[in-house]
Tab-separated table of C-alpha atoms in Angstrom:
chain	number	residue	atom	x	y	z
Q	180	UNK	CA	80.571	87.843	80.650
Q	181	UNK	CA	81.897	85.404	77.702
Q	182	UNK	CA	84.927	87.548	77.568
Q	183	UNK	CA	85.985	87.506	81.352
Q	184	UNK	CA	85.466	83.561	80.952
Q	185	UNK	CA	88.115	83.666	78.117
Q	186	UNK	CA	90.567	85.466	79.225
Q	187	UNK	CA	90.921	83.333	82.263
Q	188	UNK	CA	91.291	80.731	80.480
Q	189	UNK	CA	93.933	81.996	78.374
Q	190	UNK	CA	97.946	81.770	80.211
Q	191	UNK	CA	98.959	85.024	77.646
Q	192	UNK	CA	95.907	86.983	79.211
Q	193	UNK	CA	97.497	85.923	82.577
Q	194	UNK	CA	100.949	86.325	81.346
Q	195	UNK	CA	99.708	90.333	80.322
Q	196	UNK	CA	97.875	90.947	83.526
Q	197	UNK	CA	100.875	89.964	85.846
Q	198	UNK	CA	103.084	92.206	83.369
Q	199	UNK	CA	100.783	94.704	83.657
Q	200	UNK	CA	100.403	94.578	88.177
Q	201	UNK	CA	103.742	95.005	87.740
Q	202	UNK	CA	104.486	98.456	85.970
Q	203	UNK	CA	101.518	100.574	87.352
Q	204	UNK	CA	102.361	99.255	90.921
Q	205	UNK	CA	105.826	100.762	89.917
Q	206	UNK	CA	104.195	102.976	88.269
Q	207	UNK	CA	102.651	104.422	91.784
Q	208	UNK	CA	105.276	104.170	93.690
Q	209	UNK	CA	106.143	107.591	92.298
Q	210	UNK	CA	102.431	109.046	93.198
Q	211	UNK	CA	102.451	107.635	96.477
Q	212	UNK	CA	105.646	109.278	97.874
Q	213	UNK	CA	104.595	112.577	96.747
Q	214	UNK	CA	100.707	111.978	98.393
Q	215	UNK	CA	102.570	110.667	101.579
Q	216	UNK	CA	104.908	114.152	101.744
Q	217	UNK	CA	102.338	116.125	100.940
Q	218	UNK	CA	99.504	114.585	103.874
Q	219	UNK	CA	102.350	114.597	106.344
Q	220	UNK	CA	102.251	117.913	106.455
Q	221	UNK	CA	98.430	118.080	107.722
Q	222	UNK	CA	97.352	118.016	111.168
Q	223	UNK	CA	97.106	114.852	112.463
Q	224	UNK	CA	94.148	113.707	112.133
Q	225	UNK	CA	93.229	114.465	108.550
Q	226	UNK	CA	95.922	112.601	107.330
Q	227	UNK	CA	94.487	109.699	106.960
Q	228	UNK	CA	91.770	111.325	105.398
Q	229	UNK	CA	93.534	112.957	103.090
Q	230	UNK	CA	95.885	109.758	101.962
Q	231	UNK	CA	92.732	108.112	100.981
Q	232	UNK	CA	90.500	110.360	99.523
Q	233	UNK	CA	93.508	111.192	97.097
Q	234	UNK	CA	94.432	107.234	96.284
Q	235	UNK	CA	90.601	107.009	95.826
Q	236	UNK	CA	90.927	109.805	93.420
Q	237	UNK	CA	93.921	108.153	91.365
Q	238	UNK	CA	91.467	105.004	91.093
Q	239	UNK	CA	88.699	107.191	89.997
Q	240	UNK	CA	90.465	108.985	87.257
Q	241	UNK	CA	92.480	106.021	85.802
Q	242	UNK	CA	88.611	104.084	85.300
Q	243	UNK	CA	87.215	106.927	83.962
Q	244	UNK	CA	90.222	107.517	81.160
Q	245	UNK	CA	89.768	103.542	80.673
Q	246	UNK	CA	86.320	104.443	79.630
Q	247	UNK	CA	87.665	106.886	77.164
Q	248	UNK	CA	90.989	104.632	75.326
Q	249	UNK	CA	89.511	106.001	72.427
Q	250	UNK	CA	90.840	109.497	73.388
Q	251	UNK	CA	93.399	108.279	74.693
Q	252	UNK	CA	95.151	106.731	71.987
Q	253	UNK	CA	94.870	110.344	70.329
Q	254	UNK	CA	96.427	112.211	72.999
Q	255	UNK	CA	99.934	110.999	71.980
Q	256	UNK	CA	98.791	113.405	68.757
Q	257	UNK	CA	100.763	116.281	68.310
Q	258	UNK	CA	98.667	118.858	68.486
Q	259	UNK	CA	101.510	121.655	68.434
Q	260	UNK	CA	104.925	123.028	66.617
Q	261	UNK	CA	107.269	124.972	68.712
Q	262	UNK	CA	110.438	124.966	66.459
Q	263	UNK	CA	109.771	121.822	64.477
Q	264	UNK	CA	109.479	119.635	67.604
Q	265	UNK	CA	105.129	118.518	67.622
Q	266	UNK	CA	104.023	118.357	71.156
Q	267	UNK	CA	100.825	115.814	71.888
Q	268	UNK	CA	98.785	117.011	74.836
Q	269	UNK	CA	100.923	113.466	76.599
Q	270	UNK	CA	103.731	115.071	76.236
Q	271	UNK	CA	102.812	118.931	77.321
Q	272	UNK	CA	100.705	117.024	81.122
Q	273	UNK	CA	103.997	115.497	81.367
Q	274	UNK	CA	105.903	118.764	80.766
Q	275	UNK	CA	103.655	120.230	83.111
Q	276	UNK	CA	103.122	117.588	85.747
Q	277	UNK	CA	107.285	117.590	85.679
Q	278	UNK	CA	107.780	121.110	86.464
Q	279	UNK	CA	104.757	120.913	89.032
Q	280	UNK	CA	106.849	117.865	90.671
Q	281	UNK	CA	110.169	119.839	90.617
Q	282	UNK	CA	108.642	123.277	92.236
Q	283	UNK	CA	107.333	121.285	95.249
Q	284	UNK	CA	110.374	119.223	95.389
Q	285	UNK	CA	112.649	122.003	95.801
Q	286	UNK	CA	110.367	124.138	97.859
Q	287	UNK	CA	110.172	121.592	100.296
Q	288	UNK	CA	113.333	120.727	100.429
Q	289	UNK	CA	114.147	124.685	100.505
Q	290	UNK	CA	112.435	124.750	103.557
Q	291	UNK	CA	113.606	121.815	105.429
Q	292	UNK	CA	117.138	122.369	104.902
Q	293	UNK	CA	117.030	126.936	105.566
Q	294	UNK	CA	117.427	127.381	109.097
Q	295	UNK	CA	115.051	129.976	109.076
Q	296	UNK	CA	111.870	128.138	108.216
Q	297	UNK	CA	112.195	126.349	111.643
Q	298	UNK	CA	110.192	127.440	114.507
Q	299	UNK	CA	109.841	125.657	117.726
Q	300	UNK	CA	105.837	124.635	117.299
Q	301	UNK	CA	106.745	121.953	114.533
Q	302	UNK	CA	105.791	118.853	115.766
Q	303	UNK	CA	109.553	117.401	113.714
Q	304	UNK	CA	112.156	119.166	112.452
Q	305	UNK	CA	111.628	117.660	109.041
Q	306	UNK	CA	108.678	118.385	108.824
Q	307	UNK	CA	107.244	121.476	106.734
Q	308	UNK	CA	104.770	124.085	107.899
Q	309	UNK	CA	100.758	122.783	107.621
Q	310	UNK	CA	98.671	123.068	104.946
Q	311	UNK	CA	94.827	123.484	104.832
Q	312	UNK	CA	93.150	120.255	103.767
Q	313	UNK	CA	91.855	121.246	100.507
Q	314	UNK	CA	95.283	123.098	98.918
Q	315	UNK	CA	96.833	118.966	99.873
Q	316	UNK	CA	93.861	117.660	98.144
Q	317	UNK	CA	94.471	119.687	95.123
Q	318	UNK	CA	97.435	119.430	95.006
Q	319	UNK	CA	97.337	115.813	94.846
Q	320	UNK	CA	94.425	115.713	92.420
Q	321	UNK	CA	97.341	117.672	89.725
Q	322	UNK	CA	99.731	115.131	90.149
Q	323	UNK	CA	96.797	112.574	90.392
Q	324	UNK	CA	96.074	113.838	86.970
Q	325	UNK	CA	99.828	113.351	85.223
Q	326	UNK	CA	100.289	109.733	86.790
Q	327	UNK	CA	96.890	108.010	85.331
Q	328	UNK	CA	97.377	109.329	81.911
Q	329	UNK	CA	101.400	107.659	82.147
Q	330	UNK	CA	99.140	105.119	83.368
Q	331	UNK	CA	96.553	104.672	81.028
Q	332	UNK	CA	99.171	105.379	78.055
Q	333	UNK	CA	101.429	102.817	79.376
Q	334	UNK	CA	98.700	100.246	80.145
Q	335	UNK	CA	96.780	100.650	76.815
Q	336	UNK	CA	100.638	100.174	74.416
Q	337	UNK	CA	101.773	96.326	76.325
Q	338	UNK	CA	97.291	94.818	75.750
Q	339	UNK	CA	94.390	95.285	73.679
Q	340	UNK	CA	92.351	94.135	76.490
Q	341	UNK	CA	89.968	96.790	78.626
Q	342	UNK	CA	89.447	93.772	81.283
Q	343	UNK	CA	92.602	93.263	81.876
Q	344	UNK	CA	93.849	97.034	82.361
Q	345	UNK	CA	90.838	97.410	85.169
Q	346	UNK	CA	92.029	94.881	86.834
Q	347	UNK	CA	95.576	96.085	86.987
Q	348	UNK	CA	94.524	99.286	87.415
Q	349	UNK	CA	92.252	97.960	90.770
Q	350	UNK	CA	94.969	95.579	92.336
Q	351	UNK	CA	97.393	98.545	92.087
Q	352	UNK	CA	95.263	101.024	94.043
Q	353	UNK	CA	94.440	98.322	96.362
Q	354	UNK	CA	98.532	98.137	97.189
Q	355	UNK	CA	98.521	101.500	97.544
Q	356	UNK	CA	95.683	102.129	99.643
Q	357	UNK	CA	97.550	99.184	101.802
Q	358	UNK	CA	101.093	100.509	101.437
Q	359	UNK	CA	100.117	104.438	102.226
Q	360	UNK	CA	99.892	105.021	106.042
Q	361	UNK	CA	102.965	102.614	106.693
Q	362	UNK	CA	105.150	104.488	103.497
Q	363	UNK	CA	103.718	107.655	105.664
Q	364	UNK	CA	105.066	107.223	108.614
Q	365	UNK	CA	108.494	105.067	108.301
Q	366	UNK	CA	108.715	108.536	106.070
Q	367	UNK	CA	107.153	110.854	109.053
Q	368	UNK	CA	109.601	109.283	111.370
Q	369	UNK	CA	112.631	109.435	109.670
Q	370	UNK	CA	113.684	113.050	108.468
Q	371	UNK	CA	116.891	111.865	106.425
Q	372	UNK	CA	114.197	109.511	104.364
Q	373	UNK	CA	112.609	112.931	104.117
Q	374	UNK	CA	115.098	113.947	101.565
Q	375	UNK	CA	115.355	110.783	100.439
Q	376	UNK	CA	112.066	111.621	98.571
Q	377	UNK	CA	112.305	115.141	98.019
Q	378	UNK	CA	114.962	113.629	95.988
Q	379	UNK	CA	113.162	111.204	94.343
Q	380	UNK	CA	110.734	113.511	93.100
Q	381	UNK	CA	113.390	115.719	91.902
Q	382	UNK	CA	114.480	112.874	90.073
Q	383	UNK	CA	110.353	111.656	89.024
Q	384	UNK	CA	110.068	115.238	87.726
Q	385	UNK	CA	112.960	115.969	85.629
Q	386	UNK	CA	111.952	112.525	83.868
Q	387	UNK	CA	108.139	113.323	83.541
Q	388	UNK	CA	110.270	116.743	81.521
Q	389	UNK	CA	112.668	114.986	79.431
Q	390	UNK	CA	109.272	112.479	77.855
Q	391	UNK	CA	107.642	114.769	77.364
Q	392	UNK	CA	110.351	116.532	75.047
Q	393	UNK	CA	110.560	113.281	73.622
Q	394	UNK	CA	113.349	111.330	75.557
Q	395	UNK	CA	113.731	108.213	75.893
Q	396	UNK	CA	113.932	107.303	79.485
Q	397	UNK	CA	114.463	102.953	80.589
Q	398	UNK	CA	112.389	103.155	83.527
Q	399	UNK	CA	114.413	100.196	84.534
Q	400	UNK	CA	117.297	102.589	85.142
Q	401	UNK	CA	115.341	105.114	87.368
Q	402	UNK	CA	114.011	102.272	89.440
Q	403	UNK	CA	117.654	100.773	89.954
Q	404	UNK	CA	118.666	104.163	91.034
Q	405	UNK	CA	115.486	104.226	92.950
Q	406	UNK	CA	116.361	101.445	94.569
Q	407	UNK	CA	119.821	101.614	95.093
Q	408	UNK	CA	119.473	105.123	96.730
Q	409	UNK	CA	117.065	103.400	98.705
Q	410	UNK	CA	119.405	100.207	100.232
Q	411	UNK	CA	122.124	102.911	100.731
Q	412	UNK	CA	120.062	105.327	103.596
Q	413	UNK	CA	119.123	101.433	104.806
Q	414	UNK	CA	122.191	100.858	106.148
Q	415	UNK	CA	122.971	104.730	106.482
Q	416	UNK	CA	120.022	103.926	109.269
Q	417	UNK	CA	121.520	100.398	110.482
Q	418	UNK	CA	124.928	102.084	111.205
Q	419	UNK	CA	123.584	105.297	113.331
Q	420	UNK	CA	121.108	102.888	115.123
Q	421	UNK	CA	124.118	100.065	115.895
Q	422	UNK	CA	126.289	103.064	117.111
Q	423	UNK	CA	123.761	104.543	118.934
Q	424	UNK	CA	123.294	100.472	120.565
Q	425	UNK	CA	127.151	100.663	121.081
Q	426	UNK	CA	127.177	104.329	122.419
Q	427	UNK	CA	124.472	103.517	125.493
Q	428	UNK	CA	125.848	99.724	126.396
Q	429	UNK	CA	129.276	101.658	126.082
Q	430	UNK	CA	128.149	104.273	129.269
Q	431	UNK	CA	125.811	101.313	130.696
Q	432	UNK	CA	129.217	99.823	131.580
Q	433	UNK	CA	130.901	101.967	132.079
Q	434	UNK	CA	128.471	102.871	134.878
Q	435	UNK	CA	128.843	99.419	136.498
Q	436	UNK	CA	132.951	99.771	136.313
Q	437	UNK	CA	132.938	102.909	138.063
Q	438	UNK	CA	133.593	101.656	141.463
Q	439	UNK	CA	136.308	99.309	140.035
Q	440	UNK	CA	139.048	102.194	138.810
Q	441	UNK	CA	138.228	104.352	142.110
Q	442	UNK	CA	140.907	103.691	145.255
Q	443	UNK	CA	140.408	100.129	147.088
Q	444	UNK	CA	139.568	99.739	151.262
Q	445	UNK	CA	141.401	97.752	152.706
Q	446	UNK	CA	140.699	93.997	153.739
Q	447	UNK	CA	140.113	93.763	157.251
Q	448	UNK	CA	140.975	91.161	158.839
């Protein structure tokens, strides 16, 4: 309790907390995009439940990892050497997670662009075949592990205070819970957004693999590219909506003016 009061009175601790929350929320976006795409393939009655379970498991894993900070720090120490290049457990986890993301995103893109993959029974053209609940939860757990390790190692590198890390993780997961359904519904209702989100997963997977091999990829560049792509897609959506609105108004005007273009009857006096 005394430690919490000391941190509450320390402006530096508040600054560290705000910075860490911002970083954790940004890192949580990757996790949330994957969960949204995966749960949208479930039957409608199971989607929200799967999202809540997936995000809750992310919270549990992050808090459990925070309880083993001493072990987490050792994950950055090389445990194997290949061709003179040392790899730590963190590197191995990032590479495995990146490969899984590449495989999953490529599979989903193939399903969306392959004309033979569609069927009249599918609820929407942009949605992959319905998967089962256990399979979805299993895949979410795999990615939760990857993102949780990356998240906690990032937190450990920014502050030494466990209390600040715990608060940042809890706030981040609350934000994910609030944003999960709106994001998933938005993705499900816009097929082009599905493809954009899958492209994000490809980029995130490639970044994880690069970081696993020791390449330092500035996260600011990655998220700036994602934000720019999202902005362009938003403009495209607004443009398509404006075209449909003009077409609708044009047809309405044409219907109203049609009698004026036909032959006019002479006025009777």
